[in-house]
PDB file of C-alpha atoms in Angstrom:
ATOM      1  CA  MET A 103     -32.554  -1.717  35.348  1.00  0.00           C
ATOM      2  CA  LYS A 104     -29.271  -2.533  34.461  1.00  0.00           C
ATOM      3  CA  THR A 105     -27.160  -0.529  31.877  1.00  0.00           C
ATOM      4  CA  CYS A 106     -24.717  -1.500  29.284  1.00  0.00           C
ATOM      5  CA  ALA A 107     -22.733   1.268  27.424  1.00  0.00           C
ATOM      6  CA  LEU A 108     -22.372   0.019  23.789  1.00  0.00           C
ATOM      7  CA  LEU A 109     -19.438   1.318  21.146  1.00  0.00           C
ATOM      8  CA  PHE A 110     -21.793   2.302  18.382  1.00  0.00           C
ATOM      9  CA  SER A 111     -19.946   3.641  15.269  1.00  0.00           C
ATOM     10  CA  GLY A 112     -23.646   2.215  13.036  1.00  0.00           C
ATOM     11  CA  GLY A 113     -21.418  -0.742  11.389  1.00  0.00           C
ATOM     12  CA  LEU A 114     -22.733  -3.744  10.963  1.00  0.00           C
ATOM     13  CA  ASP A 115     -21.070  -5.489  14.045  1.00  0.00           C
ATOM     14  CA  SER A 116     -22.020  -2.271  16.203  1.00  0.00           C
ATOM     15  CA  VAL A 117     -25.235  -2.836  15.382  1.00  0.00           C
ATOM     16  CA  SER A 118     -25.805  -6.107  15.100  1.00  0.00           C
ATOM     17  CA  LEU A 119     -24.568  -6.323  18.400  1.00  0.00           C
ATOM     18  CA  ALA A 120     -26.627  -3.476  19.699  1.00  0.00           C
ATOM     19  CA  ILE A 121     -29.634  -5.685  18.687  1.00  0.00           C
ATOM     20  CA  LEU A 122     -28.623  -9.108  20.236  1.00  0.00           C
ATOM     21  CA  LEU A 123     -28.174  -6.992  23.675  1.00  0.00           C
ATOM     22  CA  GLU A 124     -31.670  -5.363  23.178  1.00  0.00           C
ATOM     23  CA  ARG A 125     -33.461  -8.867  22.755  1.00  0.00           C
ATOM     24  CA  GLN A 126     -31.107 -10.495  25.677  1.00  0.00           C
ATOM     25  CA  GLY A 127     -32.472  -7.745  27.541  1.00  0.00           C
ATOM     26  CA  LEU A 128     -35.705  -8.288  27.097  1.00  0.00           C
ATOM     27  CA  GLY A 129     -36.444  -4.942  28.434  1.00  0.00           C
ATOM     28  CA  GLY A 130     -34.140  -5.516  31.920  1.00  0.00           C
ATOM     29  CA  LEU A 131     -31.332  -3.615  30.203  1.00  0.00           C
ATOM     30  CA  GLU A 132     -30.748  -0.657  29.292  1.00  0.00           C
ATOM     31  CA  VAL A 133     -28.199   0.224  26.180  1.00  0.00           C
ATOM     32  CA  LEU A 134     -26.205   3.376  26.007  1.00  0.00           C
ATOM     33  CA  PRO A 135     -25.077   3.583  22.388  1.00  0.00           C
ATOM     34  CA  VAL A 136     -21.455   5.706  22.779  1.00  0.00           C
ATOM     35  CA  TYR A 137     -20.001   6.897  19.248  1.00  0.00           C
ATOM     36  CA  MET A 138     -16.280   7.363  19.845  1.00  0.00           C
ATOM     37  CA  ALA A 139     -15.421  10.069  16.487  1.00  0.00           C
ATOM     38  CA  HIS A 140     -12.179   8.833  14.868  1.00  0.00           C
ATOM     39  CA  ARG A 141     -11.223  11.828  13.305  1.00  0.00           C
ATOM     40  CA  PRO A 142     -11.808  15.714  14.270  1.00  0.00           C
ATOM     41  CA  GLY A 143     -14.137  16.600  11.870  1.00  0.00           C
ATOM     42  CA  GLY A 144     -14.900  17.018   8.022  1.00  0.00           C
ATOM     43  CA  ASN A 145     -17.418  14.207   6.108  1.00  0.00           C
ATOM     44  CA  VAL A 146     -15.721  11.113   6.854  1.00  0.00           C
ATOM     45  CA  THR A 147     -17.367  11.038  10.531  1.00  0.00           C
ATOM     46  CA  LYS A 148     -19.897  13.373   9.356  1.00  0.00           C
ATOM     47  CA  LYS A 149     -21.206  10.427   7.168  1.00  0.00           C
ATOM     48  CA  GLU A 150     -20.700   7.591   9.453  1.00  0.00           C
ATOM     49  CA  LEU A 151     -23.045  10.061  12.065  1.00  0.00           C
ATOM     50  CA  GLU A 152     -25.708  10.351  10.356  1.00  0.00           C
ATOM     51  CA  ALA A 153     -25.920   6.649   9.504  1.00  0.00           C
ATOM     52  CA  ALA A 154     -25.122   6.067  13.056  1.00  0.00           C
ATOM     53  CA  GLY A 155     -27.821   8.262  15.184  1.00  0.00           C
ATOM     54  CA  PRO A 156     -30.978   7.408  13.764  1.00  0.00           C
ATOM     55  CA  LEU A 157     -30.019   3.683  14.147  1.00  0.00           C
ATOM     56  CA  ALA A 158     -28.535   4.218  17.427  1.00  0.00           C
ATOM     57  CA  GLU A 159     -32.118   5.895  18.681  1.00  0.00           C
ATOM     58  CA  GLU A 160     -34.331   3.383  16.514  1.00  0.00           C
ATOM     59  CA  ILE A 161     -32.475   0.352  18.168  1.00  0.00           C
ATOM     60  CA  THR A 162     -31.839   1.573  22.204  1.00  0.00           C
ATOM     61  CA  GLY A 163     -34.255   3.811  22.515  1.00  0.00           C
ATOM     62  CA  HIS A 164     -31.704   6.637  23.431  1.00  0.00           C
ATOM     63  CA  GLU A 165     -29.991  10.111  21.903  1.00  0.00           C
ATOM     64  CA  LEU A 166     -26.558   8.599  20.747  1.00  0.00           C
ATOM     65  CA  LEU A 167     -23.681   9.990  22.653  1.00  0.00           C
ATOM     66  CA  ILE A 168     -20.894  11.454  20.747  1.00  0.00           C
ATOM     67  CA  VAL A 169     -16.995  11.448  22.403  1.00  0.00           C
ATOM     68  CA  LYS A 170     -14.759  13.469  20.262  1.00  0.00           C
ATOM     69  CA  ALA A 171     -11.462  16.034  20.171  1.00  0.00           C
ATOM     70  CA  LYS A 172     -12.005  19.545  21.184  1.00  0.00           C
ATOM     71  CA  PRO A 173     -12.458  21.571  18.092  1.00  0.00           C
ATOM     72  CA  LYS A 174     -10.793  23.962  16.446  1.00  0.00           C
ATOM     73  CA  GLY A 175     -13.402  25.299  14.611  1.00  0.00           C
ATOM     74  CA  ASN A 176     -17.398  25.464  14.819  1.00  0.00           C
ATOM     75  CA  ASP A 177     -18.733  21.366  14.883  1.00  0.00           C
ATOM     76  CA  ASP A 178     -22.258  22.535  16.340  1.00  0.00           C
ATOM     77  CA  TRP A 179     -23.543  19.925  13.190  1.00  0.00           C
ATOM     78  CA  TYR A 180     -22.587  17.492  15.581  1.00  0.00           C
ATOM     79  CA  ARG A 181     -25.255  18.187  18.025  1.00  0.00           C
ATOM     80  CA  LYS A 182     -27.989  17.686  15.504  1.00  0.00           C
ATOM     81  CA  LEU A 183     -26.931  13.895  15.702  1.00  0.00           C
ATOM     82  CA  GLY A 184     -26.723  13.562  19.418  1.00  0.00           C
ATOM     83  CA  GLN A 185     -25.388  14.419  22.697  1.00  0.00           C
ATOM     84  CA  VAL A 186     -21.275  15.643  22.884  1.00  0.00           C
ATOM     85  CA  CYS A 187     -18.599  15.282  24.890  1.00  0.00           C
ATOM     86  CA  TYR A 188     -14.987  15.875  24.028  1.00  0.00           C
ATOM     87  CA  SER A 189     -11.646  13.604  24.825  1.00  0.00           C
ATOM     88  CA  ARG A 190      -8.139  14.176  25.409  1.00  0.00           C
ATOM     89  CA  ARG A 191      -8.047  10.618  24.241  1.00  0.00           C
ATOM     90  CA  LEU A 192      -9.011  11.343  20.812  1.00  0.00           C
ATOM     91  CA  PRO A 193      -9.190  11.112  17.786  1.00  0.00           C
ATOM     92  CA  VAL A 194      -7.746   7.225  17.079  1.00  0.00           C
ATOM     93  CA  SER A 195      -7.787   5.624  13.834  1.00  0.00           C
ATOM     94  CA  LYS A 196     -10.963   3.711  13.191  1.00  0.00           C
ATOM     95  CA  ALA A 197      -8.520   1.154  11.197  1.00  0.00           C
ATOM     96  CA  ASN A 198      -6.113   0.383  14.601  1.00  0.00           C
ATOM     97  CA  LYS A 199      -8.805  -1.619  16.348  1.00  0.00           C
ATOM     98  CA  LYS A 200      -6.610  -3.128  18.774  1.00  0.00           C
ATOM     99  CA  ARG A 201      -6.097   0.318  19.793  1.00  0.00           C
ATOM    100  CA  ARG A 202      -9.457   1.859  19.341  1.00  0.00           C
ATOM    101  CA  ASN A 203     -11.092  -0.923  21.537  1.00  0.00           C
ATOM    102  CA  ARG A 204      -8.853  -0.124  24.483  1.00  0.00           C
ATOM    103  CA  THR A 205      -9.158   3.489  24.036  1.00  0.00           C
ATOM    104  CA  PHE A 206     -12.873   3.475  24.181  1.00  0.00           C
ATOM    105  CA  LEU A 207     -12.496   1.364  27.289  1.00  0.00           C
ATOM    106  CA  LYS A 208     -10.426   3.995  28.778  1.00  0.00           C
ATOM    107  CA  VAL A 209     -12.705   6.944  27.530  1.00  0.00           C
ATOM    108  CA  ALA A 210     -15.783   5.016  29.389  1.00  0.00           C
ATOM    109  CA  LYS A 211     -13.522   4.983  32.319  1.00  0.00           C
ATOM    110  CA  ASP A 212     -12.769   8.501  32.316  1.00  0.00           C
ATOM    111  CA  LEU A 213     -16.773   9.335  31.629  1.00  0.00           C
ATOM    112  CA  GLY A 214     -17.894   7.471  34.646  1.00  0.00           C
ATOM    113  CA  LEU A 215     -19.041   4.782  32.180  1.00  0.00           C
ATOM    114  CA  ASP A 216     -17.248   2.590  34.368  1.00  0.00           C
ATOM    115  CA  GLN A 217     -19.819   2.275  36.610  1.00  0.00           C
ATOM    116  CA  CYS A 218     -22.557   0.700  34.014  1.00  0.00           C
ATOM    117  CA  ASP A 219     -23.102  -2.620  34.634  1.00  0.00           C
ATOM    118  CA  ARG A 220     -22.129  -4.235  31.198  1.00  0.00           C
ATOM    119  CA  ILE A 221     -19.536  -2.596  28.597  1.00  0.00           C
ATOM    120  CA  ALA A 222     -19.877  -4.107  24.751  1.00  0.00           C
ATOM    121  CA  LEU A 223     -17.570  -4.138  22.432  1.00  0.00           C
ATOM    122  CA  GLY A 224     -18.571  -5.652  18.969  1.00  0.00           C
ATOM    123  CA  VAL A 225     -15.134  -7.439  18.568  1.00  0.00           C
ATOM    124  CA  PHE A 226     -14.302 -11.212  18.150  1.00  0.00           C
ATOM    125  CA  GLY A 227     -12.240 -13.124  19.131  1.00  0.00           C
ATOM    126  CA  PRO A 228      -9.031 -15.908  17.756  1.00  0.00           C
ATOM    127  CA  SER A 229     -11.268 -17.963  15.218  1.00  0.00           C
ATOM    128  CA  ALA A 230      -9.721 -19.568  11.941  1.00  0.00           C
ATOM    129  CA  ASN A 231     -12.439 -18.322   9.980  1.00  0.00           C
ATOM    130  CA  ALA A 232     -10.261 -15.899   7.482  1.00  0.00           C
ATOM    131  CA  ASN A 233     -12.593 -13.305   7.704  1.00  0.00           C
ATOM    132  CA  VAL A 234     -12.018 -12.348  11.260  1.00  0.00           C
ATOM    133  CA  PRO A 235      -9.228  -9.078  11.269  1.00  0.00           C
ATOM    134  CA  GLU A 236      -6.274 -10.637  13.163  1.00  0.00           C
ATOM    135  CA  ALA A 237      -6.277  -7.016  14.451  1.00  0.00           C
ATOM    136  CA  ASP A 238      -9.713  -7.814  16.500  1.00  0.00           C
ATOM    137  CA  VAL A 239      -8.781  -7.871  20.608  1.00  0.00           C
ATOM    138  CA  CYS A 240      -9.951 -10.894  22.239  1.00  0.00           C
ATOM    139  CA  TYR A 241     -11.723 -10.888  25.372  1.00  0.00           C
ATOM    140  CA  ASP A 242      -8.904 -12.205  27.875  1.00  0.00           C
ATOM    141  CA  GLN A 243      -6.524  -9.557  26.407  1.00  0.00           C
ATOM    142  CA  LEU A 244      -9.053  -6.692  27.110  1.00  0.00           C
ATOM    143  CA  VAL A 245      -9.769  -8.002  30.192  1.00  0.00           C
ATOM    144  CA  LYS A 246      -5.948  -8.052  30.899  1.00  0.00           C
ATOM    145  CA  ARG A 247      -5.419  -4.961  30.012  1.00  0.00           C
ATOM    146  CA  THR A 248      -8.489  -3.123  31.760  1.00  0.00           C
ATOM    147  CA  PRO A 249      -8.158  -3.890  35.649  1.00  0.00           C
ATOM    148  CA  TRP A 250     -11.087  -1.722  36.747  1.00  0.00           C
ATOM    149  CA  LEU A 251     -12.971  -3.670  35.012  1.00  0.00           C
ATOM    150  CA  LYS A 252     -15.122  -6.324  37.254  1.00  0.00           C
ATOM    151  CA  ARG A 253     -15.987  -9.662  36.584  1.00  0.00           C
ATOM    152  CA  GLY A 254     -18.385 -10.576  33.824  1.00  0.00           C
ATOM    153  CA  GLN A 255     -18.556  -6.517  33.386  1.00  0.00           C
ATOM    154  CA  LEU A 256     -17.110  -6.930  29.482  1.00  0.00           C
ATOM    155  CA  VAL A 257     -19.140  -8.694  26.903  1.00  0.00           C
ATOM    156  CA  THR A 258     -18.004  -8.924  23.256  1.00  0.00           C
ATOM    157  CA  PHE A 259     -19.020 -11.152  20.631  1.00  0.00           C
ATOM    158  CA  GLU A 260     -16.608 -13.729  21.520  1.00  0.00           C
ATOM    159  CA  SER A 261     -17.717 -13.596  25.196  1.00  0.00           C
ATOM    160  CA  MET A 262     -21.730 -14.231  23.723  1.00  0.00           C
ATOM    161  CA  GLY A 263     -19.910 -17.627  21.751  1.00  0.00           C
ATOM    162  CA  ILE A 264     -20.246 -15.974  18.537  1.00  0.00           C
ATOM    163  CA  PHE A 265     -16.789 -15.793  16.842  1.00  0.00           C
ATOM    164  CA  ASP A 266     -17.430 -14.368  13.009  1.00  0.00           C
ATOM    165  CA  LYS A 267     -19.749 -11.992  11.080  1.00  0.00           C
ATOM    166  CA  THR A 268     -21.490 -15.417   9.565  1.00  0.00           C
ATOM    167  CA  ALA A 269     -22.433 -16.391  12.762  1.00  0.00           C
ATOM    168  CA  MET A 270     -23.253 -12.805  14.333  1.00  0.00           C
ATOM    169  CA  LEU A 271     -26.074 -12.356  11.558  1.00  0.00           C
ATOM    170  CA  LYS A 272     -27.109 -16.002  11.882  1.00  0.00           C
ATOM    171  CA  ALA A 273     -28.124 -14.273  15.800  1.00  0.00           C
ATOM    172  CA  VAL A 274     -29.305 -11.462  14.887  1.00  0.00           C
ATOM    173  CA  GLY A 275     -31.876 -13.325  12.575  1.00  0.00           C
ATOM    174  CA  ARG A 276     -33.612 -12.347   9.279  1.00  0.00           C
ATOM    175  CA  GLY A 277     -36.646 -10.879  10.432  1.00  0.00           C
ATOM    176  CA  ALA A 278     -38.153  -7.939   8.668  1.00  0.00           C
ATOM    177  CA  LEU A 279     -37.090  -5.307  11.061  1.00  0.00           C
ATOM    178  CA  ASN A 280     -33.828  -6.246  12.377  1.00  0.00           C
ATOM    179  CA  ARG A 281     -32.790  -7.376   8.440  1.00  0.00           C
ATOM    180  CA  GLY A 282     -33.945  -3.273   7.326  1.00  0.00           C
ATOM    181  CA  ARG A 283     -31.458  -2.241  10.563  1.00  0.00           C
ATOM    182  CA  VAL A 284     -28.276  -4.487   9.368  1.00  0.00           C
ATOM    183  CA  TYR A 285     -28.550  -3.552   5.682  1.00  0.00           C
ATOM    184  CA  ALA A 286     -28.947   0.186   6.960  1.00  0.00           C
ATOM    185  CA  SER A 287     -25.485  -0.164   8.577  1.00  0.00           C
ATOM    186  CA  GLU A 288     -21.788   1.604   7.404  1.00  0.00           C
ATOM    187  CA  SER A 289     -19.830  -1.105   6.956  1.00  0.00           C
ATOM    188  CA  CYS A 290     -17.041   0.303   4.004  1.00  0.00           C
ATOM    189  CA  LEU A 291     -13.710   2.095   4.328  1.00  0.00           C
ATOM    190  CA  MET A 292     -13.823   4.464   1.607  1.00  0.00           C
ATOM    191  CA  TYR A 293     -17.203   6.485   2.831  1.00  0.00           C
ATOM    192  CA  PHE A 294     -18.384   6.909  -0.638  1.00  0.00           C
ATOM    193  CA  ASN A 295     -22.288   6.903  -1.239  1.00  0.00           C
ATOM    194  CA  THR A 296     -22.292   3.445  -1.496  1.00  0.00           C
ATOM    195  CA  HIS A 297     -20.565   0.887   0.067  1.00  0.00           C
ATOM    196  CA  CYS A 298     -17.085   0.449  -2.183  1.00  0.00           C
ATOM    197  CA  GLY A 299     -17.502  -3.360  -2.741  1.00  0.00           C
ATOM    198  CA  GLU A 300     -13.718  -3.376  -2.796  1.00  0.00           C
ATOM    199  CA  CYS A 301     -12.248  -2.460   0.749  1.00  0.00           C
ATOM    200  CA  ILE A 302     -12.031  -5.722   3.390  1.00  0.00           C
ATOM    201  CA  SER A 303     -14.757  -4.080   5.016  1.00  0.00           C
ATOM    202  CA  CYS A 304     -16.874  -4.579   2.009  1.00  0.00           C
ATOM    203  CA  HIS A 305     -15.356  -7.927   0.940  1.00  0.00           C
ATOM    204  CA  GLN A 306     -15.803  -9.246   4.981  1.00  0.00           C
ATOM    205  CA  ARG A 307     -20.025  -7.987   4.797  1.00  0.00           C
ATOM    206  CA  ALA A 308     -21.202  -9.624   1.541  1.00  0.00           C
ATOM    207  CA  ASP A 309     -19.664 -13.033   2.462  1.00  0.00           C
ATOM    208  CA  ALA A 310     -21.192 -12.579   5.892  1.00  0.00           C
ATOM    209  CA  PHE A 311     -24.690 -12.067   4.488  1.00  0.00           C
ATOM    210  CA  MET A 312     -24.168 -14.056   1.830  1.00  0.00           C
ATOM    211  CA  GLU A 313     -23.144 -17.058   4.113  1.00  0.00           C
ATOM    212  CA  ALA A 314     -25.545 -16.387   6.684  1.00  0.00           C
ATOM    213  CA  TRP A 315     -28.665 -15.292   5.045  1.00  0.00           C
ATOM    214  CA  GLY A 316     -28.066 -15.647   1.176  1.00  0.00           C
ATOM    215  CA  GLN A 317     -28.999 -12.968   0.054  1.00  0.00           C
ATOM    216  CA  ASP A 318     -27.254  -9.266   0.476  1.00  0.00           C
ATOM    217  CA  LYS A 319     -29.921  -6.411  -0.126  1.00  0.00           C
ATOM    218  CA  THR A 320     -26.779  -3.586   0.384  1.00  0.00           C
ATOM    219  CA  ARG A 321     -25.899  -1.521  -2.719  1.00  0.00           C
ATOM    220  CA  TYR A 322     -22.157  -1.910  -4.128  1.00  0.00           C
ATOM    221  CA  ARG A 323     -20.014   0.085  -6.650  1.00  0.00           C
ATOM    222  CA  LYS A 324     -21.327  -1.843  -9.336  1.00  0.00           C
ATOM    223  CA  GLY A 325     -18.382  -4.779 -11.071  1.00  0.00           C
ATOM    224  CA  THR A 326     -16.573  -5.007  -7.536  1.00  0.00           C
ATOM    225  CA  TYR A 327     -15.922  -8.161  -5.446  1.00  0.00           C
ATOM    226  CA  ALA A 328     -19.069  -7.641  -3.143  1.00  0.00           C
ATOM    227  CA  ASP A 329     -21.594  -6.653  -5.909  1.00  0.00           C
ATOM    228  CA  ARG A 330     -20.733  -9.685  -7.952  1.00  0.00           C
ATOM    229  CA  ARG A 331     -20.370 -11.907  -4.574  1.00  0.00           C
ATOM    230  CA  LYS A 332     -23.885 -10.913  -3.732  1.00  0.00           C
ATOM    231  CA  ARG A 333     -25.114 -12.322  -7.316  1.00  0.00           C
ATOM    232  CA  ARG A 334     -23.911 -15.260  -6.680  1.00  0.00           C
ATOM    233  CA  ARG A 335     -25.763 -18.566  -4.491  1.00  0.00           C
ATOM    234  CA  ARG A 336     -24.087 -19.741  -1.482  1.00  0.00           C
TER     235      ARG A 336
END
């Protein structure tokens, strides 16, 4: 069976990519979810992990591999949410997508994940769609900067012919099982109990759901852009 290491944050993009990879593999592709912690500790990472861990196992059948910086104190709670290993390359800011994706590929090689048949990143290539952040790295740039990658080893949305979140959600489809999984994803950059509704990730999330599915069941803070957006028709 072929293996695929997937950068899995529990966000909308990585959850959608995991679903698409599982579907594409049809039982012949074993997806290994890898969470790369962007802070050495604290509630920010813990909240994200509490969402990512169960989703990763539900979709892929594998426990989350958590890669993080070595702690200054006790970090036993991480082990309740997945397997833990350490990297001197971390933490790396979640907001810096270019550096985060390049760092993940370096960490993957450090851990021997370069031996996987596929390595997957939920990033989009160049697009005229204003909802796609310019910080996302295109496929050719990633391959050029990572000489150890074999031909066809890297998988991104771009390599799958998907260039924005709307197309991604259309590809995932509105089946009851997948719909529940993508709504359970964590997109917000502010880490409140509910999505803040005003950060760029919440804006993109609401727009994509409404454009792709015509509805959005995400809980946003009342009165915010995303909350108003989901109440309007396409």
